[in-house]
């Protein structure tokens, strides 16, 4: 395995009036293919800014971000949008499901952007929902489901298009403790079975413990980088 994500000397400075706020200060690290990596930090540590940079949602002030050897910070908006559609899945704290459509349609959404025909994308979406335990909820809309069920739909959607990387931003922030465990175990299992790189952002050390590796930020700088040995491995037989 090689590095899926490489970050070099990343700096992000925001201008607030006449002041400058340094959100990220010379951050450098890499994440291996198939690794489950947690970016851990309190509010204001720079973790959300870093996630936005990795996902191409914001441009750095200086530095390089390589994903699969492609310099995403150099891409224009059109190119980075296509890149995300092809390579990236997202799991959000607030689920970000479309309330007017069914679970099946929500999960199939990334496949529409890939140009997958309806019959095939519905088949894939159903399979993904079955994998997260929601085979009987395919026709339900988000308002008819619990928070935990909605997040399971979000996870199914994130993995549906077989992305190389899944970014999860405080994915259990709106869930109770029991559902949090179920959702975290599900995301880890889905990532490992399919050898997907999972980048998890959280302030919660209990959530961070699910990761192979924890990169801790404080005031925009890495203060620790710890990897658990032999926790992640490539599995040859992918499920999806």
mmCIF file of N, CA and C in Angstrom, residues 167-240:
data_model
loop_
_atom_site.group_PDB
_atom_site.id
_atom_site.type_symbol
_atom_site.label_atom_id
_atom_site.label_comp_id
_atom_site.label_asym_id
_atom_site.label_seq_id
_atom_site.Cartn_x
_atom_site.Cartn_y
_atom_site.Cartn_z
ATOM 1 N N UNK A 167 -14.873 10.812 3.944
ATOM 2 C CA UNK A 167 -14.666 11.796 4.994
ATOM 3 C C UNK A 167 -15.897 11.813 5.898
ATOM 4 N N UNK A 168 -15.680 11.692 7.190
ATOM 5 C CA UNK A 168 -16.787 11.691 8.158
ATOM 6 C C UNK A 168 -16.577 12.833 9.148
ATOM 7 N N UNK A 169 -17.470 13.801 9.132
ATOM 8 C CA UNK A 169 -17.350 15.007 9.958
ATOM 9 C C UNK A 169 -18.269 14.901 11.168
ATOM 10 N N UNK A 170 -17.705 14.611 12.332
ATOM 11 C CA UNK A 170 -18.482 14.445 13.571
ATOM 12 C C UNK A 170 -19.713 13.569 13.313
ATOM 13 N N UNK A 171 -19.534 12.369 12.770
ATOM 14 C CA UNK A 171 -20.664 11.567 12.293
ATOM 15 C C UNK A 171 -21.623 11.086 13.368
ATOM 16 N N UNK A 172 -21.222 11.139 14.637
ATOM 17 C CA UNK A 172 -22.107 10.667 15.713
ATOM 18 C C UNK A 172 -22.549 11.807 16.622
ATOM 19 N N UNK A 173 -22.324 13.029 16.184
ATOM 20 C CA UNK A 173 -22.600 14.182 17.036
ATOM 21 C C UNK A 173 -24.045 14.330 17.457
ATOM 22 N N UNK A 174 -24.981 13.805 16.656
ATOM 23 C CA UNK A 174 -26.408 13.936 16.966
ATOM 24 C C UNK A 174 -27.035 12.635 17.458
ATOM 25 N N UNK A 175 -26.191 11.658 17.837
ATOM 26 C CA UNK A 175 -26.698 10.334 18.195
ATOM 27 C C UNK A 175 -26.481 10.032 19.672
ATOM 28 N N UNK A 176 -27.339 9.145 20.223
ATOM 29 C CA UNK A 176 -27.138 8.715 21.604
ATOM 30 C C UNK A 176 -25.988 7.712 21.662
ATOM 31 N N UNK A 177 -25.572 7.355 22.876
ATOM 32 C CA UNK A 177 -24.359 6.551 23.045
ATOM 33 C C UNK A 177 -24.471 5.163 22.400
ATOM 34 N N UNK A 178 -25.631 4.522 22.533
ATOM 35 C CA UNK A 178 -25.801 3.183 21.968
ATOM 36 C C UNK A 178 -25.752 3.229 20.437
ATOM 37 N N UNK A 179 -26.455 4.195 19.870
ATOM 38 C CA UNK A 179 -26.470 4.330 18.419
ATOM 39 C C UNK A 179 -25.101 4.753 17.894
ATOM 40 N N UNK A 180 -24.384 5.549 18.681
ATOM 41 C CA UNK A 180 -23.029 5.957 18.311
ATOM 42 C C UNK A 180 -22.136 4.744 18.096
ATOM 43 N N UNK A 181 -22.195 3.796 19.011
ATOM 44 C CA UNK A 181 -21.384 2.581 18.887
ATOM 45 C C UNK A 181 -21.765 1.814 17.626
ATOM 46 N N UNK A 182 -23.060 1.677 17.364
ATOM 47 C CA UNK A 182 -23.524 0.941 16.182
ATOM 48 C C UNK A 182 -23.029 1.607 14.899
ATOM 49 N N UNK A 183 -23.137 2.923 14.839
ATOM 50 C CA UNK A 183 -22.743 3.661 13.642
ATOM 51 C C UNK A 183 -21.231 3.587 13.422
ATOM 52 N N UNK A 184 -20.450 3.737 14.498
ATOM 53 C CA UNK A 184 -18.998 3.675 14.357
ATOM 54 C C UNK A 184 -18.540 2.284 13.918
ATOM 55 N N UNK A 185 -19.110 1.261 14.521
ATOM 56 C CA UNK A 185 -18.738 -0.110 14.132
ATOM 57 C C UNK A 185 -19.102 -0.373 12.676
ATOM 58 N N UNK A 186 -20.230 0.178 12.246
ATOM 59 C CA UNK A 186 -20.664 -0.002 10.862
ATOM 60 C C UNK A 186 -19.695 0.685 9.893
ATOM 61 N N UNK A 187 -19.317 1.930 10.190
ATOM 62 C CA UNK A 187 -18.401 2.642 9.308
ATOM 63 C C UNK A 187 -17.042 1.958 9.224
ATOM 64 N N UNK A 188 -16.548 1.504 10.362
ATOM 65 C CA UNK A 188 -15.255 0.823 10.387
ATOM 66 C C UNK A 188 -15.327 -0.479 9.583
ATOM 67 N N UNK A 189 -16.401 -1.238 9.780
ATOM 68 C CA UNK A 189 -16.571 -2.498 9.058
ATOM 69 C C UNK A 189 -16.652 -2.268 7.551
ATOM 70 N N UNK A 190 -17.442 -1.280 7.137
ATOM 71 C CA UNK A 190 -17.579 -0.975 5.711
ATOM 72 C C UNK A 190 -16.237 -0.562 5.118
ATOM 73 N N UNK A 191 -15.471 0.220 5.870
ATOM 74 C CA UNK A 191 -14.172 0.682 5.380
ATOM 75 C C UNK A 191 -13.199 -0.477 5.227
ATOM 76 N N UNK A 192 -13.153 -1.346 6.237
ATOM 77 C CA UNK A 192 -12.198 -2.452 6.209
ATOM 78 C C UNK A 192 -12.538 -3.474 5.128
ATOM 79 N N UNK A 193 -13.812 -3.817 5.005
ATOM 80 C CA UNK A 193 -14.212 -4.833 4.028
ATOM 81 C C UNK A 193 -13.925 -4.393 2.600
ATOM 82 N N UNK A 194 -13.969 -3.096 2.371
ATOM 83 C CA UNK A 194 -13.809 -2.579 1.014
ATOM 84 C C UNK A 194 -12.502 -1.832 0.803
ATOM 85 N N UNK A 195 -11.616 -1.894 1.811
ATOM 86 C CA UNK A 195 -10.312 -1.233 1.736
ATOM 87 C C UNK A 195 -10.432 0.243 1.361
ATOM 88 N N UNK A 196 -11.381 0.922 1.992
ATOM 89 C CA UNK A 196 -11.548 2.355 1.767
ATOM 90 C C UNK A 196 -10.772 3.136 2.829
ATOM 91 N N UNK A 197 -10.215 4.236 2.423
ATOM 92 C CA UNK A 197 -9.566 5.137 3.368
ATOM 93 C C UNK A 197 -10.651 5.961 4.047
ATOM 94 N N UNK A 198 -10.672 5.949 5.372
ATOM 95 C CA UNK A 198 -11.671 6.688 6.142
ATOM 96 C C UNK A 198 -10.970 7.749 6.969
ATOM 97 N N UNK A 199 -11.366 9.000 6.770
ATOM 98 C CA UNK A 199 -10.822 10.110 7.548
ATOM 99 C C UNK A 199 -11.954 10.664 8.405
ATOM 100 N N UNK A 200 -11.789 10.508 9.696
ATOM 101 C CA UNK A 200 -12.819 10.844 10.671
ATOM 102 C C UNK A 200 -12.399 12.083 11.458
ATOM 103 N N UNK A 201 -13.286 13.046 11.567
ATOM 104 C CA UNK A 201 -13.007 14.257 12.334
ATOM 105 C C UNK A 201 -13.919 14.293 13.554
ATOM 106 N N UNK A 202 -13.332 14.456 14.736
ATOM 107 C CA UNK A 202 -14.123 14.468 15.966
ATOM 108 C C UNK A 202 -13.377 15.178 17.094
ATOM 109 N N UNK A 203 -14.145 15.562 18.104
ATOM 110 C CA UNK A 203 -13.549 16.103 19.336
ATOM 111 C C UNK A 203 -13.564 15.046 20.439
ATOM 112 N N UNK A 204 -14.171 13.890 20.158
ATOM 113 C CA UNK A 204 -14.445 12.869 21.161
ATOM 114 C C UNK A 204 -13.378 11.772 21.124
ATOM 115 N N UNK A 205 -12.649 11.606 22.217
ATOM 116 C CA UNK A 205 -11.581 10.602 22.265
ATOM 117 C C UNK A 205 -12.126 9.176 22.177
ATOM 118 N N UNK A 206 -13.349 8.955 22.650
ATOM 119 C CA UNK A 206 -13.945 7.620 22.540
ATOM 120 C C UNK A 206 -14.223 7.255 21.078
ATOM 121 N N UNK A 207 -14.615 8.233 20.301
ATOM 122 C CA UNK A 207 -14.821 8.011 18.866
ATOM 123 C C UNK A 207 -13.470 7.801 18.183
ATOM 124 N N UNK A 208 -12.486 8.591 18.572
ATOM 125 C CA UNK A 208 -11.155 8.486 17.984
ATOM 126 C C UNK A 208 -10.555 7.103 18.182
ATOM 127 N N UNK A 209 -10.947 6.436 19.257
ATOM 128 C CA UNK A 209 -10.387 5.116 19.583
ATOM 129 C C UNK A 209 -10.724 4.058 18.526
ATOM 130 N N UNK A 210 -11.703 4.313 17.673
ATOM 131 C CA UNK A 210 -12.041 3.375 16.613
ATOM 132 C C UNK A 210 -11.036 3.421 15.465
ATOM 133 N N UNK A 211 -10.216 4.443 15.414
ATOM 134 C CA UNK A 211 -9.301 4.645 14.291
ATOM 135 C C UNK A 211 -8.010 3.846 14.443
ATOM 136 N N UNK A 212 -7.354 3.601 13.305
ATOM 137 C CA UNK A 212 -6.030 2.997 13.308
ATOM 138 C C UNK A 212 -4.984 4.006 13.770
ATOM 139 N N UNK A 213 -5.318 5.256 13.538
ATOM 140 C CA UNK A 213 -4.343 6.319 13.764
ATOM 141 C C UNK A 213 -5.065 7.577 14.204
ATOM 142 N N UNK A 214 -4.455 8.291 15.146
ATOM 143 C CA UNK A 214 -5.048 9.525 15.657
ATOM 144 C C UNK A 214 -4.051 10.660 15.489
ATOM 145 N N UNK A 215 -4.434 11.667 14.705
ATOM 146 C CA UNK A 215 -3.646 12.887 14.555
ATOM 147 C C UNK A 215 -4.356 13.966 15.362
ATOM 148 N N UNK A 216 -3.704 14.459 16.391
ATOM 149 C CA UNK A 216 -4.333 15.446 17.274
ATOM 150 C C UNK A 216 -3.846 16.851 16.938
ATOM 151 N N UNK A 217 -4.815 17.755 16.785
ATOM 152 C CA UNK A 217 -4.515 19.150 16.476
ATOM 153 C C UNK A 217 -4.797 20.044 17.673
ATOM 154 N N UNK A 218 -4.008 21.080 17.800
ATOM 155 C CA UNK A 218 -4.254 22.134 18.781
ATOM 156 C C UNK A 218 -3.735 23.440 18.205
ATOM 157 N N UNK A 219 -4.608 24.442 18.180
ATOM 158 C CA UNK A 219 -4.237 25.758 17.638
ATOM 159 C C UNK A 219 -3.617 25.653 16.250
ATOM 160 N N UNK A 220 -4.183 24.760 15.437
ATOM 161 C CA UNK A 220 -3.755 24.651 14.050
ATOM 162 C C UNK A 220 -2.477 23.882 13.812
ATOM 163 N N UNK A 221 -1.954 23.228 14.830
ATOM 164 C CA UNK A 221 -0.719 22.469 14.677
ATOM 165 C C UNK A 221 -0.905 21.045 15.178
ATOM 166 N N UNK A 222 -0.160 20.111 14.592
ATOM 167 C CA UNK A 222 -0.186 18.717 15.047
ATOM 168 C C UNK A 222 0.630 18.605 16.328
ATOM 169 N N UNK A 223 -0.026 18.131 17.393
ATOM 170 C CA UNK A 223 0.696 17.971 18.663
ATOM 171 C C UNK A 223 0.978 16.502 18.966
ATOM 172 N N UNK A 224 0.307 15.588 18.264
ATOM 173 C CA UNK A 224 0.622 14.166 18.397
ATOM 174 C C UNK A 224 0.105 13.421 17.177
ATOM 175 N N UNK A 225 0.764 12.307 16.869
ATOM 176 C CA UNK A 225 0.394 11.471 15.732
ATOM 177 C C UNK A 225 0.718 10.042 16.127
ATOM 178 N N UNK A 226 -0.340 9.288 16.504
ATOM 179 C CA UNK A 226 -0.139 7.941 17.019
ATOM 180 C C UNK A 226 -0.855 6.929 16.139
ATOM 181 N N UNK A 227 -0.152 5.876 15.783
ATOM 182 C CA UNK A 227 -0.723 4.824 14.948
ATOM 183 C C UNK A 227 -0.756 3.511 15.720
ATOM 184 N N UNK A 228 -1.907 2.833 15.674
ATOM 185 C CA UNK A 228 -2.001 1.506 16.255
ATOM 186 C C UNK A 228 -1.392 0.508 15.276
ATOM 187 N N UNK A 229 -0.632 -0.416 15.745
ATOM 188 C CA UNK A 229 0.047 -1.368 14.878
ATOM 189 C C UNK A 229 -0.900 -2.450 14.374
ATOM 190 N N UNK A 230 -0.750 -2.742 13.084
ATOM 191 C CA UNK A 230 -1.431 -3.882 12.459
ATOM 192 C C UNK A 230 -2.951 -3.838 12.615
ATOM 193 N N UNK A 231 -3.509 -2.633 12.569
ATOM 194 C CA UNK A 231 -4.959 -2.520 12.710
ATOM 195 C C UNK A 231 -5.677 -2.493 11.362
ATOM 196 N N UNK A 232 -4.947 -2.092 10.326
ATOM 197 C CA UNK A 232 -5.635 -2.063 9.043
ATOM 198 C C UNK A 232 -4.877 -2.903 8.037
ATOM 199 N N UNK A 233 -5.624 -3.524 7.142
ATOM 200 C CA UNK A 233 -5.019 -4.373 6.131
ATOM 201 C C UNK A 233 -5.886 -4.383 4.892
ATOM 202 N N UNK A 234 -5.285 -4.617 3.762
ATOM 203 C CA UNK A 234 -6.028 -4.710 2.515
ATOM 204 C C UNK A 234 -6.748 -6.045 2.442
ATOM 205 N N UNK A 235 -8.012 -6.005 2.106
ATOM 206 C CA UNK A 235 -8.754 -7.242 1.921
ATOM 207 C C UNK A 235 -9.009 -7.414 0.416
ATOM 208 N N UNK A 236 -8.592 -8.530 -0.125
ATOM 209 C CA UNK A 236 -8.604 -8.716 -1.566
ATOM 210 C C UNK A 236 -10.022 -8.822 -2.126
ATOM 211 N N UNK A 237 -10.925 -9.384 -1.348
ATOM 212 C CA UNK A 237 -12.278 -9.596 -1.851
ATOM 213 C C UNK A 237 -13.195 -8.483 -1.366
ATOM 214 N N UNK A 238 -13.314 -7.427 -2.166
ATOM 215 C CA UNK A 238 -14.171 -6.306 -1.781
ATOM 216 C C UNK A 238 -15.634 -6.708 -1.878
ATOM 217 N N UNK A 239 -16.447 -6.130 -0.995
ATOM 218 C CA UNK A 239 -17.878 -6.430 -0.987
ATOM 219 C C UNK A 239 -18.602 -5.644 -2.056
ATOM 220 N N UNK A 240 -18.117 -4.401 -2.275
ATOM 221 C CA UNK A 240 -18.782 -3.584 -3.297
ATOM 222 C C UNK A 240 -17.766 -3.167 -4.338
#
